[in-house]
XYZ file of C-alpha atoms in Angstrom:
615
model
C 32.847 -22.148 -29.840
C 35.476 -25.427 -29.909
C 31.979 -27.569 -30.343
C 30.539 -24.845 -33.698
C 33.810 -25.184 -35.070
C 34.297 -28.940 -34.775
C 30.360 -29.569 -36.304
C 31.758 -26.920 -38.873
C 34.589 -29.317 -39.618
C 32.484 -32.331 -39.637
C 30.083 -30.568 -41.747
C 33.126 -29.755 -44.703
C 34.253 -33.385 -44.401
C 30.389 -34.201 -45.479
C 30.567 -32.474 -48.563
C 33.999 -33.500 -49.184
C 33.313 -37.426 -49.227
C 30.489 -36.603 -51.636
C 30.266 -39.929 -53.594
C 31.608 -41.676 -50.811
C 28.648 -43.379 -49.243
C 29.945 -45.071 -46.064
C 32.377 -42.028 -45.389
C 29.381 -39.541 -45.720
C 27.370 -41.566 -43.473
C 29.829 -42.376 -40.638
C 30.326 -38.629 -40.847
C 26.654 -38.057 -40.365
C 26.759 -40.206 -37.489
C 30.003 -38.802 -35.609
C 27.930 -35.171 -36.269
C 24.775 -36.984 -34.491
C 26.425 -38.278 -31.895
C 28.887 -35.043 -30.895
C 25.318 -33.438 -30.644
C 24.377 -36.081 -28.096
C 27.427 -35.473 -26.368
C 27.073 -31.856 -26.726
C 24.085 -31.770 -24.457
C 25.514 -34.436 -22.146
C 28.706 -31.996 -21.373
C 26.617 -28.844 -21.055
C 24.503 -30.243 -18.657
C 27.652 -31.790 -16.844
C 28.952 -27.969 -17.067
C 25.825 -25.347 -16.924
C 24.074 -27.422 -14.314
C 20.290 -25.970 -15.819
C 17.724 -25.176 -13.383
C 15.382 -28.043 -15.405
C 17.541 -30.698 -16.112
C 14.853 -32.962 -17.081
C 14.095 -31.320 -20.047
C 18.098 -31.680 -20.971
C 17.724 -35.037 -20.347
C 14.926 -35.724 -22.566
C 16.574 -33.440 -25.672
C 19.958 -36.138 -24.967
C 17.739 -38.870 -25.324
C 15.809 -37.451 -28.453
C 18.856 -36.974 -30.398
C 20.430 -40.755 -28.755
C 17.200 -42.256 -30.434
C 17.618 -40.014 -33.288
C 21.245 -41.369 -33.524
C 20.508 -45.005 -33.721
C 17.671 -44.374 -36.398
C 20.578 -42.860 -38.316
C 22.458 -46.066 -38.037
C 20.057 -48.313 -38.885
C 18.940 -46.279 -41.912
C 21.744 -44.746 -42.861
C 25.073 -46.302 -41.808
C 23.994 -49.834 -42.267
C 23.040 -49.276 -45.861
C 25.933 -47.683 -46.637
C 28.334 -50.601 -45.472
C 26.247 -52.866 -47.029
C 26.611 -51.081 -50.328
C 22.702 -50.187 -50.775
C 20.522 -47.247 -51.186
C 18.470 -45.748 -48.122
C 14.746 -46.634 -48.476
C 11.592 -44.733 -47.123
C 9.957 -45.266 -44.824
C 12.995 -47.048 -43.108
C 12.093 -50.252 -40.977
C 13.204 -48.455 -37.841
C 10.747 -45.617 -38.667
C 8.934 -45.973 -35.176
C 12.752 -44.840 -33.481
C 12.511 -41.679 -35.555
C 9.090 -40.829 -34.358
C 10.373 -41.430 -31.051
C 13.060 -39.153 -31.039
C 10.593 -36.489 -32.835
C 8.969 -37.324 -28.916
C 11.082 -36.886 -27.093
C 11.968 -33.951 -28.803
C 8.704 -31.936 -28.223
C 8.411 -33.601 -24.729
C 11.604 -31.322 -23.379
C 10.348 -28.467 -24.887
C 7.094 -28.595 -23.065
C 9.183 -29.519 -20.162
C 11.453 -26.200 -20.766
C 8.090 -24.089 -21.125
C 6.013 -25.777 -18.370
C 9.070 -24.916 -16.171
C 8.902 -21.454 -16.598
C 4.916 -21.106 -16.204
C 3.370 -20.785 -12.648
C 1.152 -23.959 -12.169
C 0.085 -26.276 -14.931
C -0.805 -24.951 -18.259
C -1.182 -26.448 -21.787
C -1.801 -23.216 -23.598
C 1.617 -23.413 -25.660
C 1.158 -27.341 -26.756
C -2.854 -26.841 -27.623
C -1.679 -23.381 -29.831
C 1.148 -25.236 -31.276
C -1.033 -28.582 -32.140
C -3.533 -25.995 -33.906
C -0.907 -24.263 -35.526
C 0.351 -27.539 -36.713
C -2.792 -29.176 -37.877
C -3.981 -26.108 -39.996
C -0.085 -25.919 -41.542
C 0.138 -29.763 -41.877
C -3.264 -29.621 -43.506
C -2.445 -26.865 -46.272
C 0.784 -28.685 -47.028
C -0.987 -31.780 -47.633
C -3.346 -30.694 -49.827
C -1.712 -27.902 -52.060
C 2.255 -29.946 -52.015
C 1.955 -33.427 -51.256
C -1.881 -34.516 -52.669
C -0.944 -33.444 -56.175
C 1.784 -36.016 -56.103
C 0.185 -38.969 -54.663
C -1.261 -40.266 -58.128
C 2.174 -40.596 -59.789
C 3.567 -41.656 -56.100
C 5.172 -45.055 -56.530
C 5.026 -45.211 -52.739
C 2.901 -47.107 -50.201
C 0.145 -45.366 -48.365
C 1.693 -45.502 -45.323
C 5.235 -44.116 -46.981
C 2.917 -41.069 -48.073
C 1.156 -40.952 -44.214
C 4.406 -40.590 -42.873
C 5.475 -38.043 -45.407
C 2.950 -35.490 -43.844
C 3.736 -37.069 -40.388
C 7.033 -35.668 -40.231
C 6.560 -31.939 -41.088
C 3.663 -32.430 -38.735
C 6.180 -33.141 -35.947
C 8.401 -30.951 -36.669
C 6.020 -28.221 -36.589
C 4.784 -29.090 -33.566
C 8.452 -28.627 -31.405
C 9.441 -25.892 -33.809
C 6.366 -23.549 -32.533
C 7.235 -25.170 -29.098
C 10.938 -23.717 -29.500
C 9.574 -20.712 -30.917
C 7.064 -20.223 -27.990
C 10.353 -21.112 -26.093
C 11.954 -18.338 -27.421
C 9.508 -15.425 -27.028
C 9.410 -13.903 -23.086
C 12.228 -15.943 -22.554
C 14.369 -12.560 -21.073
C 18.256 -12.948 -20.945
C 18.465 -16.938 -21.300
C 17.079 -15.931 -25.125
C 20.822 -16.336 -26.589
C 20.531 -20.221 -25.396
C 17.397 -20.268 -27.056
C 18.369 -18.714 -30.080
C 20.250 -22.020 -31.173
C 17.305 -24.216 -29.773
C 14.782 -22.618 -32.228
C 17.179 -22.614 -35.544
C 17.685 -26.433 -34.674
C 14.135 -26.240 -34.825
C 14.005 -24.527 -37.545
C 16.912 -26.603 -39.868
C 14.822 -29.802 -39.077
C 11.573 -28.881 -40.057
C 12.814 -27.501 -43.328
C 14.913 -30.112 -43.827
C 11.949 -32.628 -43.232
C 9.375 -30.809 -45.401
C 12.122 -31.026 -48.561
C 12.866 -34.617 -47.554
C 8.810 -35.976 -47.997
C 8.788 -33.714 -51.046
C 11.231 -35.430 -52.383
C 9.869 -39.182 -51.466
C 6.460 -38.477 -52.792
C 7.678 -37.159 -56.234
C 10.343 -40.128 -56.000
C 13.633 -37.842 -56.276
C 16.433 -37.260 -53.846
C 19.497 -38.990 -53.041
C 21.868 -39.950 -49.915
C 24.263 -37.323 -49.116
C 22.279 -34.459 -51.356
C 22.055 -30.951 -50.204
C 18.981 -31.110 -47.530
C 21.193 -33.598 -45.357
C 23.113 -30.374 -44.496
C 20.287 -29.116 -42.913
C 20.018 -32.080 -40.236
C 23.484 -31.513 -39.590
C 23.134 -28.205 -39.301
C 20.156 -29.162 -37.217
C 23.397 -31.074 -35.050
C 25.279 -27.930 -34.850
C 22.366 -25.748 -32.878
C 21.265 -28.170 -30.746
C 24.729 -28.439 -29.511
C 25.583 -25.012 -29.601
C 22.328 -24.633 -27.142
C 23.105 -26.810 -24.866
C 26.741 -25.900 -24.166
C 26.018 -21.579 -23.859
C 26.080 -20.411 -20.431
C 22.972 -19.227 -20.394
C 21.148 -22.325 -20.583
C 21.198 -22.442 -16.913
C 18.952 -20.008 -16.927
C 15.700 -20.913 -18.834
C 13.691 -22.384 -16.242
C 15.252 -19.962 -14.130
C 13.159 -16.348 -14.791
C 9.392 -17.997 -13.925
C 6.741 -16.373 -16.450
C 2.993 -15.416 -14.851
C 0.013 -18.075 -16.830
C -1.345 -14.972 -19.028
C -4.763 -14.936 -20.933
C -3.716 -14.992 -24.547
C -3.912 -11.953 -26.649
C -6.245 -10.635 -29.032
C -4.024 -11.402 -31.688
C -3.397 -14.836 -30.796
C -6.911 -15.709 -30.542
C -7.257 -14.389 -34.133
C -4.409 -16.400 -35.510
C -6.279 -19.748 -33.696
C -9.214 -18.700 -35.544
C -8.025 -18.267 -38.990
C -6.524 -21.731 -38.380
C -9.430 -23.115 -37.175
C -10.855 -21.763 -40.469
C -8.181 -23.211 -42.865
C -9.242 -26.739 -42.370
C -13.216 -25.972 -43.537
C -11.920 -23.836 -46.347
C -9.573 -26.705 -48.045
C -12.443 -29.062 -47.279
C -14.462 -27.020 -49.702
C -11.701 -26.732 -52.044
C -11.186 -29.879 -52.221
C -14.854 -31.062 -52.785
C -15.022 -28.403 -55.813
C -12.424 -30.042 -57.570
C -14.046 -33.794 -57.282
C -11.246 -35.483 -55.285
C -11.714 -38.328 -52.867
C -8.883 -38.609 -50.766
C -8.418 -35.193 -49.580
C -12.292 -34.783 -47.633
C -11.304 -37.826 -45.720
C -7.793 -36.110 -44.615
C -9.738 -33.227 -44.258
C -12.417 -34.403 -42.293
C -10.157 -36.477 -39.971
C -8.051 -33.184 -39.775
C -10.834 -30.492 -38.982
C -12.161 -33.241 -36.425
C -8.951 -32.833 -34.463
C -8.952 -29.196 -35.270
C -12.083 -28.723 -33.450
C -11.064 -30.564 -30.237
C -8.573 -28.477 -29.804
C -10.117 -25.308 -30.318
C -12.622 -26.579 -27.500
C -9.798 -27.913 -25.282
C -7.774 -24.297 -26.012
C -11.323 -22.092 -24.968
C -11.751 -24.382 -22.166
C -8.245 -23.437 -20.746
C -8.889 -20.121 -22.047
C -11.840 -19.823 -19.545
C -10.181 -21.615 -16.985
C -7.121 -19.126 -16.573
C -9.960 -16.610 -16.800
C -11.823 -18.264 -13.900
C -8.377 -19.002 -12.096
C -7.295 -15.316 -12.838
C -10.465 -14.149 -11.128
C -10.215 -15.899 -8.418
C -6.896 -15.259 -7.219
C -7.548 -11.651 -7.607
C -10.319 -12.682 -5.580
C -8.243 -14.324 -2.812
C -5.365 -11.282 -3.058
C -8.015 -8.832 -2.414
C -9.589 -10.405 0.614
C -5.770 -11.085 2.119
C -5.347 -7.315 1.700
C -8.552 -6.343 2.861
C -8.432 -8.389 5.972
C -4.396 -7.327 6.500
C -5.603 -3.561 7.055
C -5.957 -2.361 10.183
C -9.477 -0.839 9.542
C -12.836 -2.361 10.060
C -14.706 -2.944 6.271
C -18.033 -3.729 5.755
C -19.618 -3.679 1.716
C -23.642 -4.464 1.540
C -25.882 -4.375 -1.182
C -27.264 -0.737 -1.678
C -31.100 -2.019 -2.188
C -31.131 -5.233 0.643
C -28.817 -3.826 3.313
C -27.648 -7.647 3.252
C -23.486 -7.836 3.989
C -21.914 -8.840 0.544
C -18.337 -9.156 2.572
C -16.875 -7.825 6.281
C -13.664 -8.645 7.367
C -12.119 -9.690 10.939
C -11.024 -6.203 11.727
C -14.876 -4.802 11.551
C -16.111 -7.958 14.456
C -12.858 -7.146 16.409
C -13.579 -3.119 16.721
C -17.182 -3.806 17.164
C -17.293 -6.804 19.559
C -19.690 -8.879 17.096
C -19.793 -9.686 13.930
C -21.578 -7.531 11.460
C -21.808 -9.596 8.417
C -24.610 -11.906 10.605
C -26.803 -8.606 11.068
C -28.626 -8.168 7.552
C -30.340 -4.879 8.147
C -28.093 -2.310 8.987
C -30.826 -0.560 10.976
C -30.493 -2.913 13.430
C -26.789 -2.548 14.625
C -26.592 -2.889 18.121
C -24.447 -0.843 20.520
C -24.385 2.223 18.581
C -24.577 5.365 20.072
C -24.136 9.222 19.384
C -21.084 10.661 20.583
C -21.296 11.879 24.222
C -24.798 10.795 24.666
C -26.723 7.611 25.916
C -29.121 7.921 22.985
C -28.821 4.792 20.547
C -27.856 5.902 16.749
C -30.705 6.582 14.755
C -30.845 4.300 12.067
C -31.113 7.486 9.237
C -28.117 8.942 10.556
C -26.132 5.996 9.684
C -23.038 6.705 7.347
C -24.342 3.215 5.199
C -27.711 4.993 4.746
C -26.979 8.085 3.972
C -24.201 6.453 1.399
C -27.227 4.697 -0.258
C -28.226 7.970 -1.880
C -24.850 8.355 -3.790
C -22.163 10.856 -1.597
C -19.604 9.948 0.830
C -20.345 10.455 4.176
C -17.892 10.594 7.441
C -18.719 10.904 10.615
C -16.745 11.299 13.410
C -19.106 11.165 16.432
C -20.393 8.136 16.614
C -19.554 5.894 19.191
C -19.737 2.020 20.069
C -19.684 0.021 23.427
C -17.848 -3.137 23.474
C -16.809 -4.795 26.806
C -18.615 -1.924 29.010
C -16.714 0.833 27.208
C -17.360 3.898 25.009
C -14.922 3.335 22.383
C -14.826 6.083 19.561
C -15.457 5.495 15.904
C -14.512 7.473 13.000
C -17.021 5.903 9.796
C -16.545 6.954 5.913
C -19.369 5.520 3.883
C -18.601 4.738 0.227
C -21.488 4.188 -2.323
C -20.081 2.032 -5.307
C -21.709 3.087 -8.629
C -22.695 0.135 -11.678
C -23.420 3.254 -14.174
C -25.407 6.067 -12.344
C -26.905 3.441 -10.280
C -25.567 2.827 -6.472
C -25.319 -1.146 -6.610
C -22.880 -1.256 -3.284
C -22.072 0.316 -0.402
C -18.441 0.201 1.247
C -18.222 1.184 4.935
C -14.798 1.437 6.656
C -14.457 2.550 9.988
C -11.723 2.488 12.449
C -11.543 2.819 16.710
C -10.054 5.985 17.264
C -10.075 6.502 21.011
C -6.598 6.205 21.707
C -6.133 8.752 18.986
C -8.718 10.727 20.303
C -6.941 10.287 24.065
C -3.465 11.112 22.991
C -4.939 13.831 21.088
C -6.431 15.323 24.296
C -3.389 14.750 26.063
C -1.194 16.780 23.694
C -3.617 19.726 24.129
C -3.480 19.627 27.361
C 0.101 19.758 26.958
C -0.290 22.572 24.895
C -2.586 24.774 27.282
C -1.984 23.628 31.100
C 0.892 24.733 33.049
C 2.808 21.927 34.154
C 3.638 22.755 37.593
C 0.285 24.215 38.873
C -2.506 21.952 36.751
C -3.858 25.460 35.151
C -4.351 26.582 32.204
C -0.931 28.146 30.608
C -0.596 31.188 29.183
C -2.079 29.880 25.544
C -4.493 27.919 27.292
C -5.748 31.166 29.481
C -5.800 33.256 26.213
C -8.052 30.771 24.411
C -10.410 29.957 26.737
C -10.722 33.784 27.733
C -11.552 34.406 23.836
C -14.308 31.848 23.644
C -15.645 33.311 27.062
C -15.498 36.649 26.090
C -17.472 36.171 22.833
C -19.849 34.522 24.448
C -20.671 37.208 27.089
C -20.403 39.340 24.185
C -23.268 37.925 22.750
C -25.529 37.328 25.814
C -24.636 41.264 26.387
C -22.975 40.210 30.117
C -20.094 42.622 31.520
C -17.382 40.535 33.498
C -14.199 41.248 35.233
C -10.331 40.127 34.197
C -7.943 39.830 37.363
C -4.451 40.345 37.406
C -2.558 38.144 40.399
C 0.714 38.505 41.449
C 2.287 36.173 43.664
C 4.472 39.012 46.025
C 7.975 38.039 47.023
C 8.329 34.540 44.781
C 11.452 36.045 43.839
C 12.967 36.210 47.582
C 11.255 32.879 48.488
C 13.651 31.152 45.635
C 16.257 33.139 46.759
C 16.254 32.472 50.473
C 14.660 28.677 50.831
C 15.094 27.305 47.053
C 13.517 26.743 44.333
C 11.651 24.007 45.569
C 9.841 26.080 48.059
C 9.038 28.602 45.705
C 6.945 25.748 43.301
C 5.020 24.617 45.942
C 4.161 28.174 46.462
C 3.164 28.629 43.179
C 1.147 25.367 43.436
C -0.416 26.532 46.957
C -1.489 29.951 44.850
C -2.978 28.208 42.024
C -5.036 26.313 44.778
C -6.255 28.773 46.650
C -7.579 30.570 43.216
C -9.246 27.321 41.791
C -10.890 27.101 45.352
C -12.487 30.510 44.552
C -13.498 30.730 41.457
C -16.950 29.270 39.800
C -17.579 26.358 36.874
C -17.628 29.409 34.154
C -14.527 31.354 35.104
C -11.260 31.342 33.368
C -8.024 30.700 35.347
C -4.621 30.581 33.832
C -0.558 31.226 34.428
C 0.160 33.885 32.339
C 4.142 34.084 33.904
C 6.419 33.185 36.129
C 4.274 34.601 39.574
C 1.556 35.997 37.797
C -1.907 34.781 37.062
C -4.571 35.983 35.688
C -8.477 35.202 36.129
C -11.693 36.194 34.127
C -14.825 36.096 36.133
C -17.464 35.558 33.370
C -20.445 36.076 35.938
C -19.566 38.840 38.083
C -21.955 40.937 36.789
C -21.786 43.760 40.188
C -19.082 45.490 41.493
C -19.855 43.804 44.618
C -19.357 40.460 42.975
C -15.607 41.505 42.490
C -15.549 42.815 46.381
C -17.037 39.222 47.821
C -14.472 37.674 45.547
C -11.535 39.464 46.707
C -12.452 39.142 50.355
C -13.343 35.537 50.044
C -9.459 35.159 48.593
C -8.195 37.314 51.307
C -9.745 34.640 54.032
C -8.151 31.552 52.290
C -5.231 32.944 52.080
C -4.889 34.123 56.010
C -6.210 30.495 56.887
C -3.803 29.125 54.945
C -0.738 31.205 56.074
C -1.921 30.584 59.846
C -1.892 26.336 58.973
C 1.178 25.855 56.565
C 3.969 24.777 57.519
C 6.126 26.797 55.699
C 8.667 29.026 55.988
C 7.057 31.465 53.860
C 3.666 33.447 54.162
C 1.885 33.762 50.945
C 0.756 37.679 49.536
C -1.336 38.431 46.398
C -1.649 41.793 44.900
C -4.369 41.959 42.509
C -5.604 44.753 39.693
C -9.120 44.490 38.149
C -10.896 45.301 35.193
C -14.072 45.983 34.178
C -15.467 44.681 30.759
C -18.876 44.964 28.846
C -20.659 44.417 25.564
C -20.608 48.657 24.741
C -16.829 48.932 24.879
C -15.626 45.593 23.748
C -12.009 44.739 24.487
C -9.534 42.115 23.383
C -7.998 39.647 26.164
C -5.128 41.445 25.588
C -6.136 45.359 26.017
C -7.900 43.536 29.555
C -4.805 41.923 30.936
C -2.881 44.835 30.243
C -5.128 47.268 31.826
C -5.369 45.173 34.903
C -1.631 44.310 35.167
C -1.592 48.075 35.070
C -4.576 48.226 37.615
C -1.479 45.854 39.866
C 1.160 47.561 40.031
C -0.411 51.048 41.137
C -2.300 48.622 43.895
C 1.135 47.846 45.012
C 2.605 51.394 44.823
C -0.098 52.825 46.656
C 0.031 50.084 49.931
C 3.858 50.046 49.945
C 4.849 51.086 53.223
C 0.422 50.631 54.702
C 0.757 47.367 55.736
C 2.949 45.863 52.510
C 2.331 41.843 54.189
C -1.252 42.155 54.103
C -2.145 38.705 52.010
C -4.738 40.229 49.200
C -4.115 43.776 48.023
C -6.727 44.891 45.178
C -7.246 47.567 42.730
C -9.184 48.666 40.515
C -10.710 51.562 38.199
C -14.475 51.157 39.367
C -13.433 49.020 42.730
C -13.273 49.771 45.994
C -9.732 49.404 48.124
C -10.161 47.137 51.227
């Protein structure tokens, strides 16, 4: 704010030494230079991300500042009109460099990797505006022009510069996020130079204008933003926020085209109306207007290609990151179009060198030594157009099974299957823990039988089964006698490992098909799928009542193991639910046990049942 209002000052003082030629100039001057030192200070302050481009704006408007000198502070001490084109003309143009050389710095700053698109849009911008002022404002002119050909060159040089760093500044100014109110300033100083330029060659070619008129107050107010710029807080951060290299717009390509068009068209105009010099401007002019427009579709197609490719590269980091084995081929060769690391590393070789997917080794149908037929592969099945997952197929890598679980994806090009993605993942240790929690689920801890879920379950499936193969069984209902006194009298210790001796003994005599469980505390129950005689259920109990007397005679335990046991009877013309069976045999128990209390109570296997005979 102290630097606007002291440029605002200097800017009064100009129009009040009007008339006074060597006071308006030196007051041009001091404006220059507090610009300078402007830029210096806010660099000194801000400390900018880029301080290059700072650099190269100081130097612009140093350059810019002894141009002024020369041409304008000079003259007036020696009492003598300014002339144009000034003999330090080559400084101005210099500073007009530098100029548009720290804008492309600010801009390249804030693009990711090298890219040209905002000079090549500005330059064709600025040859298709530079053009139509040429030949509609300054061509008109040149026949009365007293000047030199070069004076009128440089007349249409200038605006041509200008234009140039004003779209930079302007290109600046557009995505530029929160730094825009340092940018702001930047594009009106722009802005206040080109206008003041394009009124100053007017003015030389028609051969009016004097020092100190009105369009000097637009290079000082040209001063005044570039300082104000520099010395805002925010100018720190324009390099700062990085911007992504985008492919440009629709409507920027059509705004490049209709400049690309405006050179051609004045061409023709100017032919029509029989002038000379014009064509040769022209044609010089649509020349350069063409290069460009090659050199701005050739980086067009390069960020294109570029684009492309990094999407490329991003989707082959992701698809090798993922823990999942990936494998695309081409739906009519079979050929591998890409696999990743993960597919060689569950496999144990590398697909992608196999190019017929028939002829995948080491692949196997789950549970079975049979190889994998090559039309039951997910890939070929995916080549007719559905998604397909299997789950039993299975692959041996270092003399192991391992487990796959395969989803084949056909990828469509219209209705027709060009591609064919297959991902597939080692699941064993999901399929292990998986087993692991159902056992959890179903076996009893402490004996290594099924639970009481487990029992119930298995005793289902069985049932149904001998349901449908019209088979009558037989559900037992165990009690382990006296667990209660055993804790009581020797611990609880003692009373597991009878449990666990129990459990034993009725593994030991039961076959592959029947169903054994630990339905409670001291009670078990067993489901003898093929006892299909009563004397089945006789051999059975005697059998138990044997191991159980041998065992009692060889433990060496304090305790002497008893079973009471009630049976019953099941078949496919009164079918039953596990439930209505245990209950009828618990039932079936307890009158066994009621009816030997007091006739030899320690025998070890009691038994009882509706249809079976007391031993």
């Amino acid at each position: 704010m102290g630097y606007a209002g002291l440029s605002l000052a200097l800017l009064v003082a100009y129009f009040a030494a009007a008339g006074a030629g060597l006071a308006q100039a030196l007051i041009f001057a001091a404006s220059n230079l507090a610009a300078v030192v402007a830029i210096l200070v806010g660099i000194r302050m801000n400390r900018p991300t880029c301080p290059g481009a700072w650099y190269l704006l100081a130097a612009g408007q140093a350059a810019y500042l002894v141009g002024n000198v020369c041409w304008y502070v000079i003259a007036a001490a020696e009492g003598r009109a300014t002339v144009f084109p000034s003999p330090v003309v080559e400084i101005f143009l210099f500073s007009y460099l530098l100029n548009a050389l720290a804008l492309l710095r600010l801009i390249r700053a804030r693009r990711a990797g090298r890219d040209w698109s905002a000079l090549l849009d500005a330059l064709i911008v600025t040859i298709a505006f530079t053009s139509a002022y040429f030949v509609l404002l300054v061509a008109p002119l040149l026949a009365a022009s007293q000047i030199s050909r070069y004076a009128q060159v440089l007349a249409g040089v200038y605006p041509f510069l200008d234009m140039v760093f004003f779209l930079l500044a302007t290109r600046l100014f557009f995505g530029a996020g929160t730094s825009r109110r340092a940018l702001a300033p930047l594009a009106a100083w722009a802005a206040a130079l080109f206008l003041a330029d394009v009124t100053y060659g007017l003015q030389q070619v028609q051969g009016v204008g004097e020092d100190g008129d009105w369009l000097f107050y637009g290079y000082l107010a040209s001063f005044l933003f570039v300082g104000v710029a520099a010395l805002h807080p925010s100018m720190r951060d324009i390099a700062a926020h990085r911007e992504q290299a985008d492919v440009a717009g629709r409507l920027r390509l059509v705004a490049l085209g209709l400049c690309g068009l405006a050179v051609p068209v004045l061409v023709v105009d100017s032919v029509r109306d029989g002038q000379r010099i014009e064509p040769i401007v022209l044609s010089c002019a649509s020349a350069i207007m063409f290069i460009l427009l090659m050199l701005r579709v050739g980086d067009l197609l390069s960020k294109i290609v570029t684009a492309g490719r990094r999407e490329h590269t991003q989707l082959q980091q992701f698809l090798e990151a993922i823990p999942i084995g990936v494998d695309v081929r081409d739906a009519a060769t079979g050929r591998p179009v890409y696999v990743n690391q993960v597919a060689g590393r569950i496999l144990g070789y590398d697909p992608g060198q196999v190019f017929v997917p028939a002829e995948l080794p080491n692949l196997y149908s789950g549970g079975t030594d049979e190889p994998l037929p090559p039309e039951r592969l997910p890939a070929t099945l995916a080549r007719q157009g559905q998604v397909v997952t299997a789950d039993d197929i299975e692959v041996e890598r270092d003399a192991q099974r391992r487990q796959l679980r395969v989803v084949a994806t056909p990828i469509r090009d219209g209705e027709q299957v060009r591609y064919v993605l297959t991902a597939f993942a080692d699941i064993t240790e999901e399929r292990r823990m998986a087993e692991e929690l159902r056992q959890l689920s179903v076996i009893d801890e402490l004996t290594g039988v099924n639970n009481r879920r487990g029992f119930l379950l298995a005793a289902r499936n069985e049932l149904a089964l001998a349901e449908r193969a019209c088979r009558p069984g037989v559900l037992l209902f165990i009690d382990l006698d006296g667990l209660k006194k055993i804790n009581d009298t020797y611990g609880h210790g003692v009373g597991d490992h009878a449990l666990e001796s129990a459990s034993k003994l009725l593994r030991a005599n039961i076959r592959r098909r029947d169903v054994l469980g630990r339905i409670g505390g001291d009670e078990f129950c067993v489901l003898l799928t093929e006892a299909s005689r009563l004397s089945d259920v006789d051999l059975w109990a005697g059998r138990l009542r044997e191991q159980v007397a041998r065992h009692n005679d060889t433990s060496r335990q304090p305790y002497r193991l008893a079973l009471t046991v009630g049976a019953t009877i099941f078949d496919h013309d009164t079918p039953d639910t596990v439930e209505e069976l245990i209950a009828r045999a618990d039932a079936a128990m307890y009158q066994a046990r009621e009816q030997d209390e007091g006739q030899d109570s320690e025998g070890p296997v009691r038994i009882l049942g509706p249809t079976v005979s007391r031993d």
